[in-house]
Coordinates of C-alpha atoms in Angstrom, one line a residue:
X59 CA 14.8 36.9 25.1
X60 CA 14.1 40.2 23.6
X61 CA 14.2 40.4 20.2
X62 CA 13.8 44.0 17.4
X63 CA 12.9 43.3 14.2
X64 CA 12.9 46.1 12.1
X65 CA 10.2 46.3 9.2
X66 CA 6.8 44.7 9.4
X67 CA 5.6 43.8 6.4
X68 CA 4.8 40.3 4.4
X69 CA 8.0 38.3 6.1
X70 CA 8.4 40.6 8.9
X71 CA 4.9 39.9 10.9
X72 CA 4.9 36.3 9.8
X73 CA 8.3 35.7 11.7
X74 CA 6.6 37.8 14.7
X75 CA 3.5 35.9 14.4
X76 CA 4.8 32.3 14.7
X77 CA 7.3 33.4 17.4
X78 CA 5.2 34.7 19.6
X79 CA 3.1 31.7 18.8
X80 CA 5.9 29.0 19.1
X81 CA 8.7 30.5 21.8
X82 CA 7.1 31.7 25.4
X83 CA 10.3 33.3 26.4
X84 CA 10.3 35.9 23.3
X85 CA 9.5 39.2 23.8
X86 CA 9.4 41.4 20.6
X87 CA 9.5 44.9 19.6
X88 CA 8.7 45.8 15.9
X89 CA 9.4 48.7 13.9
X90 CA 7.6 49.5 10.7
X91 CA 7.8 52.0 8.5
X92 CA 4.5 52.3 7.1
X93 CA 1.5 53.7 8.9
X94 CA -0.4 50.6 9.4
X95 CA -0.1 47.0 9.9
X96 CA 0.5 44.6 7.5
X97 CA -0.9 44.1 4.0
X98 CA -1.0 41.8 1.0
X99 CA 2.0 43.6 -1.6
X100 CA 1.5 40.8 -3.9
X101 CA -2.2 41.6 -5.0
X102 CA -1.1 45.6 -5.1
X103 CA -1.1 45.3 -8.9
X104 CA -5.0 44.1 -9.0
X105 CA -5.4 47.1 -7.0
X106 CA -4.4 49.0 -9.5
X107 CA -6.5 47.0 -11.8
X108 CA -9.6 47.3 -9.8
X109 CA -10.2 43.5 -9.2
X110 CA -8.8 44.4 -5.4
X111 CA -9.8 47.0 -3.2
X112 CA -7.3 48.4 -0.3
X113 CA -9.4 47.7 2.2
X114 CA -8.9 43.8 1.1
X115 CA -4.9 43.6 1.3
X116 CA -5.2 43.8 5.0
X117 CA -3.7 41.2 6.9
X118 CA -3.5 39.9 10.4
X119 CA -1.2 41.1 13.0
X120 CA 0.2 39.8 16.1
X121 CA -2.1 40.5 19.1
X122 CA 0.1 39.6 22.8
X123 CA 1.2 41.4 25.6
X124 CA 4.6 40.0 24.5
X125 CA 4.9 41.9 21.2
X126 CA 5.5 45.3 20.6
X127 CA 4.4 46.6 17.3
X128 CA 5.2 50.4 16.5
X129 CA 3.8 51.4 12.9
X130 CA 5.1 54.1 11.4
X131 CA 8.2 54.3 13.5
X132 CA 11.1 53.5 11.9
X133 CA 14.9 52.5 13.0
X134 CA 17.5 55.1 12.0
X135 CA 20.6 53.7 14.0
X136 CA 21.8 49.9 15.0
X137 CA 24.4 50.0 17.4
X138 CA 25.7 46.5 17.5
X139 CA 28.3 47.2 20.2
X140 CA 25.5 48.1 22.7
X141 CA 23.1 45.7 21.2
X142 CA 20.1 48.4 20.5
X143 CA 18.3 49.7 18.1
X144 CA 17.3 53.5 18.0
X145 CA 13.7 54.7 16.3
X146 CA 12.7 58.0 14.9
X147 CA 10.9 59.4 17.7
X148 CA 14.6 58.8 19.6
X149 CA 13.6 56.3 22.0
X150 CA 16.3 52.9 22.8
X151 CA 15.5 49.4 22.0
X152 CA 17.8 46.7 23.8
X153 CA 18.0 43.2 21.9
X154 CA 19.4 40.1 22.7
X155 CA 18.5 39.2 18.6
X156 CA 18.0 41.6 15.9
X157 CA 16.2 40.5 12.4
X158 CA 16.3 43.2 9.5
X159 CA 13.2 42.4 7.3
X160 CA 13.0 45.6 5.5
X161 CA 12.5 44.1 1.9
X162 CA 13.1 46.1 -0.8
X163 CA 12.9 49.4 -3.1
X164 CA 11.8 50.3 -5.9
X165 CA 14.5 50.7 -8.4
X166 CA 13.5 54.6 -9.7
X167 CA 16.3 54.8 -13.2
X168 CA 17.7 57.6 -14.3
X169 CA 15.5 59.5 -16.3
X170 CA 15.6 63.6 -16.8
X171 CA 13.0 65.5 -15.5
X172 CA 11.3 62.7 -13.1
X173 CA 11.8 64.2 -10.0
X174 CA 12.1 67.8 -8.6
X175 CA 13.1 68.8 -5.3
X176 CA 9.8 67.8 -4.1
X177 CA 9.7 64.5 -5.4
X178 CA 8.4 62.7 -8.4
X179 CA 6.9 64.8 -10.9
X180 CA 2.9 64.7 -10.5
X181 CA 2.3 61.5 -12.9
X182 CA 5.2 59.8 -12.3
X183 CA 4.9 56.7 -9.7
X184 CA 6.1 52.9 -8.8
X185 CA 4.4 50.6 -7.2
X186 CA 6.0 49.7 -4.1
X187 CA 3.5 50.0 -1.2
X188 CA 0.1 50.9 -0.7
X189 CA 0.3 54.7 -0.7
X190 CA 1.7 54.0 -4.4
X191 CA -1.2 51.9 -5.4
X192 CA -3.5 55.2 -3.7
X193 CA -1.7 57.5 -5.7
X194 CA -2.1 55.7 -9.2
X195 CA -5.7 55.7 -8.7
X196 CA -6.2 59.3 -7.7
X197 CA -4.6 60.0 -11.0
X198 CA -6.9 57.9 -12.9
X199 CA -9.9 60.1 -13.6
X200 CA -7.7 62.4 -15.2
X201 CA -5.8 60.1 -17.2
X202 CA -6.2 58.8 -20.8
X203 CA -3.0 57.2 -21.5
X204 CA -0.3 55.9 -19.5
X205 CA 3.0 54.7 -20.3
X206 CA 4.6 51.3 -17.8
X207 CA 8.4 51.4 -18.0
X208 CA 10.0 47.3 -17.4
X209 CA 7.8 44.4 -19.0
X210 CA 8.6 42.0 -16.1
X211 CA 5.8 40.5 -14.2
X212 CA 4.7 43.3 -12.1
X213 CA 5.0 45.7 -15.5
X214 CA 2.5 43.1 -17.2
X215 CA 0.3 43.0 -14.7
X216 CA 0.3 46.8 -14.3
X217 CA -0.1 47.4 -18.4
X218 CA -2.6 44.4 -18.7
X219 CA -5.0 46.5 -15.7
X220 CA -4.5 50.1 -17.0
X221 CA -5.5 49.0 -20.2
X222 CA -8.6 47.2 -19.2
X223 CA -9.6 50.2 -17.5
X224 CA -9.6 52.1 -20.7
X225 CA -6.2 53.8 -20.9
X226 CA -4.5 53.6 -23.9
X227 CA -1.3 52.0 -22.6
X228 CA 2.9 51.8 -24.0
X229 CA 4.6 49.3 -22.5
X230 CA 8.5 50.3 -22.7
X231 CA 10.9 47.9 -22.1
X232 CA 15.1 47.9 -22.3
X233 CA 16.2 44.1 -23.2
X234 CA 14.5 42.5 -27.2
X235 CA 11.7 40.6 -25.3
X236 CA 9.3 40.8 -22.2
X237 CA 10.2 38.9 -18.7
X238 CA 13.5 37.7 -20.5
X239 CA 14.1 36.4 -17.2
X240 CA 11.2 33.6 -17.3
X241 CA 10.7 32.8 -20.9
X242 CA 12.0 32.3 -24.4
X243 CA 11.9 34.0 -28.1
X244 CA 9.0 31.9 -28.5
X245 CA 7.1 32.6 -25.4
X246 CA 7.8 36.0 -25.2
X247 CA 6.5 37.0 -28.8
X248 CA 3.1 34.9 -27.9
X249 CA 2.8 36.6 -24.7
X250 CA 3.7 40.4 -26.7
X251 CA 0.7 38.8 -29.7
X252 CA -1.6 38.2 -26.4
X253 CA -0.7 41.9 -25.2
X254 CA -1.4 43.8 -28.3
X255 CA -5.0 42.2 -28.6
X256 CA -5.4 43.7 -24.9
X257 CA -5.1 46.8 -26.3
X258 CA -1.1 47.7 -25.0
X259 CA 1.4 48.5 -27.1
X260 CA 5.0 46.8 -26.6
X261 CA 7.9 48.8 -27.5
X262 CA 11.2 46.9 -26.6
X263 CA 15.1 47.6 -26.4
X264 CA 14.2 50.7 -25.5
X265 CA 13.9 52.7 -22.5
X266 CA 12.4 56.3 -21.0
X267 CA 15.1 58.9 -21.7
X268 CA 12.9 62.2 -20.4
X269 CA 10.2 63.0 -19.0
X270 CA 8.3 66.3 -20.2
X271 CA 6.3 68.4 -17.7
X272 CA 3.6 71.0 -18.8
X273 CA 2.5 73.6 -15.6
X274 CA 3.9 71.0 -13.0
X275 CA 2.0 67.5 -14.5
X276 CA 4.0 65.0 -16.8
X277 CA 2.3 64.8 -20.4
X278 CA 5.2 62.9 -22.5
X279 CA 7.8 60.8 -22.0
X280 CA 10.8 60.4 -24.4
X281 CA 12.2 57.5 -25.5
X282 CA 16.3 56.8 -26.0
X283 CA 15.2 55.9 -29.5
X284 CA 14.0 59.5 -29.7
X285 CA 10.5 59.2 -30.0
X286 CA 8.2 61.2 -28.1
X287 CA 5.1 59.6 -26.5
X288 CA 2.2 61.8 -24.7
X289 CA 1.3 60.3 -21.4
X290 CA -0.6 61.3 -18.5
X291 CA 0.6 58.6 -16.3
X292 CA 3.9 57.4 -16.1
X293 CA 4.6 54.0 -13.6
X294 CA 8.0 52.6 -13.2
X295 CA 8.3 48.7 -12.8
X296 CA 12.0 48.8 -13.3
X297 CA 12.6 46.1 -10.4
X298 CA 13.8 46.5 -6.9
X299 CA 16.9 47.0 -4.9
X300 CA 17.5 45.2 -1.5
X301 CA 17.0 47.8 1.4
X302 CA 20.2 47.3 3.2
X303 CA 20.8 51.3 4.2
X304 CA 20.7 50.6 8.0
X305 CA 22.5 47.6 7.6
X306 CA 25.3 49.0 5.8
X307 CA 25.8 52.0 8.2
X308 CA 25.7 49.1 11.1
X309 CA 28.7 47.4 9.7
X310 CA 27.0 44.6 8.5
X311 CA 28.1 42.9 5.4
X312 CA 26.2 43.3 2.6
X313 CA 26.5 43.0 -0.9
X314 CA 23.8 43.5 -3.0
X315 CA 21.4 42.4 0.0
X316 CA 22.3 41.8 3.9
X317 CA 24.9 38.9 3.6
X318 CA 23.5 35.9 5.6
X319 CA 24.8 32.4 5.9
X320 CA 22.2 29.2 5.8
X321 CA 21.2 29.8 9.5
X322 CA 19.9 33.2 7.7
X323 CA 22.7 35.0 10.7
X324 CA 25.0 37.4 9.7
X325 CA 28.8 36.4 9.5
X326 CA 29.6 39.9 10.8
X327 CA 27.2 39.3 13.7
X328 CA 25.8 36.2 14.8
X329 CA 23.1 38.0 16.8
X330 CA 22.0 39.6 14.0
X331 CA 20.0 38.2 11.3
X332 CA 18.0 39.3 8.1
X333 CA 15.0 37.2 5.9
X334 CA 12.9 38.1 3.2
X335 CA 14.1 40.7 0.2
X336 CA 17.0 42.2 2.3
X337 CA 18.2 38.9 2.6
X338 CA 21.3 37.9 0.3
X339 CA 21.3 33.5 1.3
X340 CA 23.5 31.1 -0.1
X341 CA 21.1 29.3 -2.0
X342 CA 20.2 32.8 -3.6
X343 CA 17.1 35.0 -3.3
X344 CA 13.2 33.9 -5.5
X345 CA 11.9 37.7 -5.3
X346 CA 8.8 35.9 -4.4
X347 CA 7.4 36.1 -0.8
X348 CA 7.1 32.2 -0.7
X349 CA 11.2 32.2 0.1
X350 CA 10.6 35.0 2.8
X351 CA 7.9 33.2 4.6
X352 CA 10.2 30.0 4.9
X353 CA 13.2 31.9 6.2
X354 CA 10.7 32.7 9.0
X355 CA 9.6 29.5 9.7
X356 CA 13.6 28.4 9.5
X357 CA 14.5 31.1 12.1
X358 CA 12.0 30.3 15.0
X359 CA 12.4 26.7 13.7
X360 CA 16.1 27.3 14.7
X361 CA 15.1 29.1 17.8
X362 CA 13.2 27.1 19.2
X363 CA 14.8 23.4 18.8
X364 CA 12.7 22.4 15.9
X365 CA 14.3 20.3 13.0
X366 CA 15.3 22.8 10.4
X367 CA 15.1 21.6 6.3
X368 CA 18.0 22.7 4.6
X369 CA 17.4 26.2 2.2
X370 CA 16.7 24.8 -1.7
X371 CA 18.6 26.0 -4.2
X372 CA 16.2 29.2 -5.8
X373 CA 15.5 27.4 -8.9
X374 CA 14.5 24.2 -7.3
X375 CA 11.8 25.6 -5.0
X376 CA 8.9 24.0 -5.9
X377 CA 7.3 27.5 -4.6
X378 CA 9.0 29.3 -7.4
X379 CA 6.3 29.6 -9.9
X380 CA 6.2 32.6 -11.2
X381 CA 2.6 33.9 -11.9
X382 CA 1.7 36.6 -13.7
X383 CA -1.9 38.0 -12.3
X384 CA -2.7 40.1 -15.5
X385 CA -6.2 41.0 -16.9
X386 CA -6.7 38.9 -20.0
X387 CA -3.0 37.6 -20.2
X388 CA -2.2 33.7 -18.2
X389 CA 1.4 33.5 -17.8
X390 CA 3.0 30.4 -15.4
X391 CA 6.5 29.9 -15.2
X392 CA 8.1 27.0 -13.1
X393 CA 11.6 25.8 -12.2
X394 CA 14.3 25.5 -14.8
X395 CA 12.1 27.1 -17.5
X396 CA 13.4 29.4 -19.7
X397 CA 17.1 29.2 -17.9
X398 CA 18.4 26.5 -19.5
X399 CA 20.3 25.2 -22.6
X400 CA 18.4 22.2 -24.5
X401 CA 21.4 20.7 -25.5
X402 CA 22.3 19.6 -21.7
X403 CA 22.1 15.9 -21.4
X404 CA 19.9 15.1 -18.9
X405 CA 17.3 17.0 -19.8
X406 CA 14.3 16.8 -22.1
X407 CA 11.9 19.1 -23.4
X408 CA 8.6 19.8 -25.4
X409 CA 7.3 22.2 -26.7
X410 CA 4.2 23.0 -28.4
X411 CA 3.5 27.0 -30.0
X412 CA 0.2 28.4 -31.3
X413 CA 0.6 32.4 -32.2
X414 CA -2.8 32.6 -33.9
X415 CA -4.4 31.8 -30.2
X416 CA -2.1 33.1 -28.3
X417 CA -0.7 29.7 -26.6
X418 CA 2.6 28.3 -26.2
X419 CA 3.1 25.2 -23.6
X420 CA 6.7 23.8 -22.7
X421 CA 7.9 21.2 -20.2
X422 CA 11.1 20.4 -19.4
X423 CA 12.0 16.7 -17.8
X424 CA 14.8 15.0 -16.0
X425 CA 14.9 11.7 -14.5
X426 CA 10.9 11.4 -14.5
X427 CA 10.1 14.3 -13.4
X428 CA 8.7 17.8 -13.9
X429 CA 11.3 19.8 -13.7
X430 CA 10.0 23.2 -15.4
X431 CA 7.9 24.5 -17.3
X432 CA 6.7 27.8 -19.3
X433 CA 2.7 28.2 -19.9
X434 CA 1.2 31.4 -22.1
X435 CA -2.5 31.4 -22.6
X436 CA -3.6 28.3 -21.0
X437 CA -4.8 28.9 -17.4
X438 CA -6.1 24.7 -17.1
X439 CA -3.1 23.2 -18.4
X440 CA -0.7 25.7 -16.5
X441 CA -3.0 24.4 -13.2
X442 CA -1.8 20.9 -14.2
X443 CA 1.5 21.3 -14.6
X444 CA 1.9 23.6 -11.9
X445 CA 0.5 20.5 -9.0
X446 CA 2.5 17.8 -11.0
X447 CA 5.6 20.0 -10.4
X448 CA 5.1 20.6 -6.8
X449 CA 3.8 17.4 -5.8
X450 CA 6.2 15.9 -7.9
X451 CA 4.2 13.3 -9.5
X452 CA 5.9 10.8 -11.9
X453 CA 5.8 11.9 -15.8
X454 CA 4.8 9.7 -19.1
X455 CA 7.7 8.5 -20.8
X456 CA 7.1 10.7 -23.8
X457 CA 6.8 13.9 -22.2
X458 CA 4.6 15.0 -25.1
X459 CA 1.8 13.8 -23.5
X460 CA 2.2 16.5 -20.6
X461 CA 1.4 19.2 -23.4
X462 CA -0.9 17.0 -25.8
X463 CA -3.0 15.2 -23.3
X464 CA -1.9 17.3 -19.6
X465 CA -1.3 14.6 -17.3
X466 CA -2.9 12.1 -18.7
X467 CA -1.4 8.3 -18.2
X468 CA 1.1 10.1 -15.7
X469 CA 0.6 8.1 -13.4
X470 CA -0.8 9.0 -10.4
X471 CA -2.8 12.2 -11.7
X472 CA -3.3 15.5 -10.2
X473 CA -6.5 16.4 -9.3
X474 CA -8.9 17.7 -11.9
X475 CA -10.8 19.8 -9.4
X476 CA -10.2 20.4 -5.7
X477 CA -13.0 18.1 -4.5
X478 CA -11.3 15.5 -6.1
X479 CA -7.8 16.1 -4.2
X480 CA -6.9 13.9 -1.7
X481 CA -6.3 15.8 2.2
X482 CA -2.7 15.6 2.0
X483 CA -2.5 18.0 -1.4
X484 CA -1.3 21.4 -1.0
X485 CA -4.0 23.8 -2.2
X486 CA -2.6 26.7 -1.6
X487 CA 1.1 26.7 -2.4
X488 CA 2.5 30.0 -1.6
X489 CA 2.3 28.9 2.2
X490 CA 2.3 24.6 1.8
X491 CA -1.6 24.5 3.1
X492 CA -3.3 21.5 2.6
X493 CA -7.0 20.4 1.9
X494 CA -6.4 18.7 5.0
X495 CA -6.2 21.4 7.1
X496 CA -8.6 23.8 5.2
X497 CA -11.3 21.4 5.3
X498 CA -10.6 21.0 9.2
X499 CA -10.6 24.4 9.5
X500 CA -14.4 25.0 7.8
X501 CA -15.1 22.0 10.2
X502 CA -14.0 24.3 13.4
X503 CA -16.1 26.5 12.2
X504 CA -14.7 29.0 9.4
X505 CA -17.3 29.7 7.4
X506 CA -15.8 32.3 4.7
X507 CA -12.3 32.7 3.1
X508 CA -11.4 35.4 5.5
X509 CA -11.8 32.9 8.3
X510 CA -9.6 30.3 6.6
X511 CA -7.1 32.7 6.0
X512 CA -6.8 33.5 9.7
X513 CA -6.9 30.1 10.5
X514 CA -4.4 28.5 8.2
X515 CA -2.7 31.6 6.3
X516 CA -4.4 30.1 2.7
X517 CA -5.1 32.6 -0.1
X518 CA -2.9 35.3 2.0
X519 CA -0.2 35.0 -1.0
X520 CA -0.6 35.5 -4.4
X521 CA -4.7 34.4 -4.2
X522 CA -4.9 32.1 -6.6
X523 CA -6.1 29.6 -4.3
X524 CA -8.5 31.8 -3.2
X525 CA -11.5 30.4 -5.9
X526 CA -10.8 26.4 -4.2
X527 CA -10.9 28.1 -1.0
X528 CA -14.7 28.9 -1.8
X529 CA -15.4 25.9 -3.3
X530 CA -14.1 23.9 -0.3
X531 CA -16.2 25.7 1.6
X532 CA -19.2 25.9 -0.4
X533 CA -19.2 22.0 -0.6
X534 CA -19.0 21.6 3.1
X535 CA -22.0 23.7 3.4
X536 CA -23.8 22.1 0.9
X537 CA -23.0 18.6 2.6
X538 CA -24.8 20.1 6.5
X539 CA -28.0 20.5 4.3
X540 CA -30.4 17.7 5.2
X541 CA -31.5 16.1 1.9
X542 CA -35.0 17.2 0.9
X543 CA -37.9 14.1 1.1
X544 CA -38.8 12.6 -1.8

């Protein structure tokens, strides 16, 4: 069975990965576009922030006689009549199945004087891939301010780490609040509150207009309000845009991603396929890599004769918690948060708001369970919720108790530390790993979180799980020391 799959990020090695590992009759050529294997995108904004270096995003790539991988050659031309695939050194690639896992782009707006024939002006960035995340910090010793256009999560996360690294920092942003996708009036004015103490200015409903250039290097931007603000650093988080080029010119439908049904084919062309950010499912697309990595595991699932679970609907993923990795500034999102009308019947929520320290806790409840929630400025409680949702563990019958006493008399609780979990608890969420399997793993003999990762994929996500990783391991060392006489 020879299979192309065309980009080789994140989704794209994963899918390889477990192929390879799972189907002895695949044989698999990949094309990425990049000049290196695959990396970590998620943690790119704590590169930025200098809580991550490069060199740390690495991750591992297939290694068999079986797979093909070909960094930095990319596909330029799908012919779907002959069933190849054509690269940009011009050479032929046959394929019995074709995956597109190309992700996405950065959405650049339309903004006067960003770009010359060259390029972006020299100042001017996104953060997209790794050679992004290089450029913003070669800029940094020259820079004093900066200005971050979109005050979604990535634009936090960028604003929240240029300012800690001493930048005086504007944070522009078009709709009346920040990540108006994920929370409320409420929230969002906490989370603004929480911002301005960091040191970053919020200017919303309002967007970049212009951007002025002295000798060649941007040093202002204008707003559409008509205020001018100097800048030495302008980064664009203005959202992304489903790479479907190739696609498109194959014929393929797409809409605003590559149009798959729920076996993740193509109606267009059943031997053709697409997963991850390109992807346009019937159950609708997270953004978060969590949804990507499962559309792998569905396809060679499907491939090779396993059971496959039926695609959640987005909003019901319990690995759609949206976290916001931001220096100073704790932001968790979950579920129905923040998309929802109060008034509907069958649902309940609580709420609990505290400007003056920057907190604000809701939870919203239908038929006994966790069903979403929004957490601002409480990293422990947001921890709570955040297993209770994805374990699904029954709530009180006054769901104020979630906020005023987290978890307490919930029944079965979560665990309040990850010594106290039981072996069947995920610990890291982003790929469903459980303490099980990371504690047999330190047993086999992995004796640092890079070890782990390779064994079990934990902490290869967003890292947050990273910290329990240690502290698993760290307890099973402590445990091999003989106790000392008395």
């Amino acid at each position: 069975m020879r299979i192309v799959v065309i980009g080789h990020g994140m989704v794209g090695s994963r899918l390889v990965e477990d192929l390879i590992a799972r189907d002895q009759d695949a044989y698999v050529t990949v094309l990425g576009r990049e000049p290196h294997g695959p990396y970590n995108r998620v943690l790119l904004s704590s590169v930025v922030a200098g809580k991550s270096d490069p060199a740390m995003l690495a991750m591992s790539a297939v290694d068999s006689e079986r797979a093909r991988v070909l960094d930095g050659i990319h596909a330029v031309d799908v012919d779907r009549a002959a069933r190849t695939v054509t690269d940009s050194r011009g050479d032929v690639h046959a394929y019995d199945r074709l995956v597109f896992a190309t992700g996405s782009a950065a959405r650049i707006p339309d903004i006067l004087g960003i770009a010359t024939d060259r390029g972006l002006v020299p100042g001017v960035s996104v953060l997209k891939d790794l050679a992004d995340a290089e450029g913003i910090l070669a800029r940094l010793p020259k820079s004093r301010r900066a200005v971050v256009l979109g005050a979604g999560v990535l634009g936090l996360e960028v604003a929240t780490g240029l300012a800690a690294r001493g930048l005086t920092v504007t944070l522009v942003h078009h709709s009346d609040r920040v990540m108006e996708r994920q929370l409320g009036d409420a929230a969002a004015q906490i989370a603004t509150g929480s911002l301005s103490r960091l040191g970053v200015r919020v200017v919303t409903g309002s967007s970049v207009a212009q951007a002025i250039d002295r000798r060649g290097q941007l040093s202002a931007v204008r707003l559409t309000d008509g205020t001018e603000v100097l800048t030495d650093l302008l980064v664009m988080c203005a959202g992304t845009i489903p790479e479907a080029t190739l696609a498109r010119r194959a014929g393929l439908a797409c809409e605003r991603g590559i149009v798959v049904g729920s076996d993740l084919a193509s109606p267009t062309d059943p031997a053709v396929f697409a997963i991850g950010d390109c992807a346009q499912p019937p159950e609708g697309g997270t953004g978060l890599v969590a949804q990507g990595w499962d559309q792998a595991t569905r396809l060679v699932d499907a491939w090779t004769g396993a059971s496959v679970p039926v695609a959640r609907p987005a909003h019901d993923d319990p690995t759609s918690i949206v976290r916001v990795k931001a220096s100073g500034l704790d932001v968790v999102t979950m579920g129905l948060s923040g998309k929802f009308e109060h008034g509907e019947r069958e649902l309940r929520a609580v709420r609990l708001a505290d400007p003056s320290i920057g907190r604000f806790v809701e939870v919203v409840v239908s038929h006994g369970l966790l069903v979403g929630a929004t957490v601002v400025g409480d990293k422990d409680c947001a921890a709570q919720l955040s297993a209770m949702y994805t374990r699904m563990i029954p709530v009180p019958a006054d769901p104020a108790h979630l906020i005023i006493r987290p978890l307490a008399g919930a029944g079965p609780a979560a665990a309040a530390s990850v010594e106290d979990m039981d072996d069947a608890d995920t610990v890291c969420q982003c790929n469903t790993v459980t303490k099980g399997r990371i504690c047999a793993a330190i047993a086999d003999g992995c004796d640092s979180v890079e070890d782990v990762a390779k064994a079990t994929r934990a902490s290869t996500g967003c890292g947050d799980c990273r910290a329990n990783v240690t502290r698993l391991i760290e307890a099973a060392a402590h445990d091999k020391v003989p106790a000392l006489a008395g």
